[in-house]
Structures are given as structure tokens and as C-alpha cells.
Coordinates of C-alpha atoms in Angstrom, one line a residue:
M1 CA 133.1 126.6 125.5
T2 CA 136.5 124.9 125.4
P3 CA 137.7 122.9 122.4
R4 CA 137.3 119.7 124.4
T5 CA 133.8 120.6 125.4
H6 CA 133.0 121.6 121.8
T7 CA 134.3 118.2 120.5
R8 CA 132.2 116.3 123.1
S9 CA 129.1 118.3 122.0
R10 CA 129.6 117.4 118.4
G11 CA 130.1 113.8 119.3
H12 CA 126.8 113.8 121.2
E13 CA 125.1 115.4 118.2
R14 CA 126.4 112.7 115.9
T15 CA 125.4 110.0 118.3
A16 CA 121.9 111.5 118.6
R17 CA 121.5 111.7 114.8
R18 CA 122.6 108.0 114.4
T19 CA 120.2 107.0 117.1
R20 CA 117.3 108.9 115.5
G21 CA 118.2 107.4 112.1
A22 CA 118.1 103.9 113.5
I23 CA 114.8 104.6 115.3
L24 CA 113.3 105.9 112.1
A25 CA 114.6 103.0 110.0
R26 CA 112.6 100.7 112.3
A27 CA 109.6 103.0 112.4
V28 CA 109.1 103.0 108.7
D29 CA 109.4 99.3 108.5
L30 CA 106.9 98.8 111.4
A31 CA 104.5 101.3 109.7
S32 CA 104.7 99.4 106.4
I33 CA 103.7 96.2 108.3
E34 CA 101.2 97.4 110.8
G35 CA 100.0 100.7 109.4
L36 CA 101.1 104.3 109.9
E37 CA 98.1 105.0 112.2
G38 CA 99.3 102.2 114.5
L39 CA 102.8 103.8 114.7
T40 CA 102.9 105.3 118.2
I41 CA 105.7 106.1 120.6
G42 CA 104.5 103.3 122.9
R43 CA 104.4 100.7 120.2
L44 CA 107.8 101.7 118.8
A45 CA 109.4 101.9 122.3
S46 CA 108.1 98.3 123.0
D47 CA 109.5 97.1 119.6
L48 CA 112.9 98.7 120.2
G49 CA 113.2 98.0 123.9
M50 CA 113.5 101.7 124.6
S51 CA 111.8 103.9 127.1
K52 CA 108.8 106.0 126.0
S53 CA 110.5 109.1 127.5
G54 CA 113.6 108.5 125.3
L55 CA 111.5 108.4 122.1
F56 CA 109.3 111.3 123.2
G57 CA 112.5 113.4 123.5
H58 CA 113.2 112.7 119.8
F59 CA 109.7 113.2 118.3
G60 CA 107.5 114.9 120.9
S61 CA 104.2 113.2 120.0
K62 CA 102.6 110.5 118.0
E63 CA 102.0 112.9 115.1
G64 CA 105.6 114.1 115.3
L65 CA 106.8 110.5 115.0
Q66 CA 104.4 109.8 112.0
L67 CA 105.6 113.0 110.2
A68 CA 109.2 112.0 110.7
A69 CA 108.4 108.5 109.4
V70 CA 106.9 109.9 106.2
D71 CA 109.9 112.1 105.7
E72 CA 112.3 109.1 106.3
A73 CA 110.3 107.0 103.9
A74 CA 110.4 109.7 101.2
T75 CA 114.2 110.0 101.7
R76 CA 114.6 106.3 101.3
F77 CA 112.3 106.3 98.2
A78 CA 114.3 109.1 96.6
S79 CA 117.6 107.3 97.3
E80 CA 116.3 104.0 95.9
V81 CA 114.3 105.2 92.9
V82 CA 114.9 108.8 92.0
Q83 CA 118.7 109.3 92.5
P84 CA 119.8 106.5 90.3
A85 CA 117.6 107.7 87.4
L86 CA 119.3 111.1 87.4
A87 CA 122.2 109.6 85.6
K88 CA 119.9 109.3 82.5
P89 CA 119.1 112.2 80.2
E90 CA 115.9 114.0 80.9
G91 CA 112.8 112.9 79.0
E92 CA 112.1 109.4 77.8
Q93 CA 115.3 107.8 79.1
R94 CA 114.9 109.2 82.6
L95 CA 111.2 108.4 82.6
R96 CA 111.9 104.7 81.8
A97 CA 114.7 104.7 84.5
L98 CA 112.3 106.1 87.1
C99 CA 109.7 103.5 86.3
A100 CA 112.3 100.7 86.2
G101 CA 113.6 101.8 89.6
Y102 CA 110.1 102.0 91.0
I103 CA 109.2 98.4 90.1
D104 CA 112.6 97.2 91.3
Y105 CA 112.0 99.0 94.6
L106 CA 108.7 97.2 94.9
E107 CA 110.1 93.8 93.9
R108 CA 113.1 94.0 96.3
G109 CA 110.8 94.9 99.3
V110 CA 112.8 98.0 100.4
F111 CA 110.2 98.3 103.3
A112 CA 109.5 95.2 105.3
G113 CA 105.8 95.2 104.7
G114 CA 105.8 96.4 101.1
C115 CA 105.6 99.9 99.8
F116 CA 105.2 102.4 102.7
F117 CA 103.4 104.9 100.6
G118 CA 101.0 102.3 99.1
A119 CA 99.9 101.2 102.5
A120 CA 99.8 104.7 104.1
S121 CA 97.9 106.3 101.2
I122 CA 95.0 103.8 101.7
E123 CA 94.9 104.7 105.5
F124 CA 95.1 108.4 105.0
D125 CA 93.5 108.9 101.6
D126 CA 90.5 111.0 102.8
R127 CA 91.9 112.2 106.2
P128 CA 92.6 115.9 106.8
G129 CA 95.5 116.9 108.9
P130 CA 99.3 117.2 108.9
V131 CA 100.1 113.5 108.3
G132 CA 97.8 113.1 105.4
D133 CA 99.0 116.4 104.0
R134 CA 102.7 115.2 104.2
L135 CA 101.8 112.0 102.5
R136 CA 100.0 113.8 99.7
D137 CA 103.0 116.1 99.3
A138 CA 105.4 113.2 99.0
I139 CA 103.3 111.2 96.6
G140 CA 102.4 114.3 94.6
A141 CA 106.0 115.2 94.2
W142 CA 106.7 111.8 92.7
V143 CA 103.8 111.9 90.3
G144 CA 104.7 115.4 89.4
Y145 CA 108.2 114.4 88.5
L146 CA 106.9 111.6 86.3
E147 CA 104.7 114.2 84.6
E148 CA 107.6 116.5 84.1
Q149 CA 109.7 113.9 82.5
A150 CA 106.8 112.8 80.3
R151 CA 106.4 116.5 79.2
V152 CA 110.1 116.8 78.3
A153 CA 109.8 113.5 76.4
G154 CA 107.0 115.1 74.2
A155 CA 103.9 113.3 75.6
A156 CA 100.7 114.9 74.3
D157 CA 99.1 114.4 77.7
P158 CA 101.8 114.2 80.4
K159 CA 99.3 114.1 83.3
L160 CA 97.7 111.0 81.8
V161 CA 101.1 109.3 81.3
A162 CA 102.0 110.0 84.9
F163 CA 98.6 108.8 86.2
E164 CA 98.9 105.6 84.2
L165 CA 102.5 104.9 85.3
Q166 CA 101.7 105.5 89.0
A167 CA 98.5 103.4 88.8
L168 CA 100.5 100.5 87.3
G169 CA 103.0 100.7 90.1
Q170 CA 100.4 100.9 92.8
G171 CA 98.5 98.0 91.2
A172 CA 101.6 95.9 91.0
N173 CA 102.3 96.5 94.7
S174 CA 98.7 95.6 95.8
N175 CA 98.5 92.6 93.6
F176 CA 101.8 91.2 94.8
R177 CA 101.0 91.8 98.5
L178 CA 97.6 90.2 98.1
F179 CA 98.4 87.2 95.9
G180 CA 102.1 86.8 96.1
D181 CA 102.3 86.2 92.4
P182 CA 106.0 86.4 91.4
K183 CA 105.1 87.3 87.8
T184 CA 103.4 90.5 88.9
F185 CA 106.4 92.7 88.4
A186 CA 107.3 91.3 85.0
R187 CA 103.7 92.1 83.9
A188 CA 104.0 95.6 85.4
R189 CA 107.2 96.3 83.5
A190 CA 105.6 95.2 80.2
A191 CA 102.6 97.4 80.9
I192 CA 104.7 100.4 81.7
D193 CA 106.8 99.9 78.5
A194 CA 103.5 99.7 76.6
V195 CA 102.3 103.0 78.0
I196 CA 105.6 104.8 77.3
D197 CA 105.8 103.3 73.8
A198 CA 102.2 104.3 73.0
Q199 CA 102.3 107.8 74.5
I200 CA 105.9 108.8 73.7
A201 CA 108.3 106.5 71.9
R202 CA 106.2 105.9 68.8
K203 CA 105.1 109.4 68.1
P204 CA 108.4 110.7 66.6
R205 CA 108.7 107.6 64.4
Q206 CA 105.1 108.0 63.2
A207 CA 105.7 111.7 62.5
S208 CA 108.9 110.8 60.6
Q209 CA 107.1 108.2 58.6
R210 CA 104.3 110.6 57.7
R211 CA 106.9 113.2 56.5
S212 CA 108.7 110.5 54.5
G213 CA 105.4 109.5 52.9
R214 CA 104.6 113.0 51.9
K215 CA 108.0 113.5 50.4
G216 CA 107.7 110.3 48.5
K217 CA 104.4 111.3 47.0
S218 CA 105.8 114.6 45.8
V219 CA 108.7 113.0 44.1
R220 CA 106.5 110.5 42.4
G221 CA 104.2 113.2 41.3

């Protein structure tokens, strides 16, 4: 291969990656609106004005397209929610940052039809197969990270904290999509703060107060 041929080859690869990225950006938005099950090569080709054969060359099958869409949505979620929170120290501060980012992500409508994972999890909640497995892996990784940060923060039951925080986010997404109430997200933020305050933030203060009380009694005695 000559240097010129190698340069052209790399240029084609970059173009192909950009094209695939643009296709997937539209695919995840379309899936958030119409459902992941409805995301097919034919439907996406029609929406993009592309040939089916061109899309087939990128993904190979409907399932391949759906799996790629889940991966793209997970990448976007990580960029919008997880990455900014990494600037905070592990534990309570990062947990609060993750939850704040999660609610901001829902409120801003990062996906055209609302949370991609909220919609897809309802479609695939009891379905076996690679697409459902990929969704469970992505959502499980998020909940697991919440649990990890709750554990670092000293929560007595990190699994319960992660469950409650994820449930509040899912509930906020569903409530807003159904009713369009603009106060939904403010309520969700308050509820999340209450969970973290009750399960994590107040425990050290309570323990400190108990220790102070014991010391005070011994001095008085």
C-alpha cells in the first residue's frame, strides 16, 4: 500500500465512522419516540432518505441496529450524566452529582422522545434475547454505580438507596411524559435530596451528637 492509498483508506474510515455516528444519533432519537422494537433498517432508511442496503452494510440486521442503538444511548447517557459527576469526590458528593445530572438529563430532553432507557425498559422488561440483555446490562451498570457511591458514602443499605434513587428518576420521567407537569423535576430533586439526607447525610451528624451527649453526661457525672 502506497502512502497515498493509506491516506485515502484512513479518510474513508473516518467518513464511515462519521456516517455511522450520524445514523445512530437519529436511530436513538427515533427509538425514544416510536420504540426500540419499531427501530428497523427499513424504518430508519425511510427517515434518513438512505437505501436499505446502505444501512444493512453498517448493521447487518434489525437486531444489530438495535444493539448499536442501545450502545449509542449508553454512551450519550454516560457523557451527559456520569462523566460530569466524576469531578466530584467519591461518596455523597458524587452521588448527589450523579442524581442531579440524571434529573437535568431528563429535564433537558437529551433524547427526542424522553429517556431512551425508560421507554426501552418497558418494551423489553420481560423479553429474553440479546437486545433485552444489553439493556439490562446498561441500566444495571448505572444502578450499580449509584449503589457503589452510596456504599462509599456510608449508607447502611446501599442497594436500597440505589433502588430508591433510580425509581425516583424513572417516576419523574414517566410523570413528565404523561402529564407534562413542569414541576415534576423540582419534586424529583427534592425527593432525591430527602433520600440521601435520610440514608446518608444525617447519619454522621446523629452519631456525632450521640457521642457528644455521652461525653456531656460523663462530665456532669
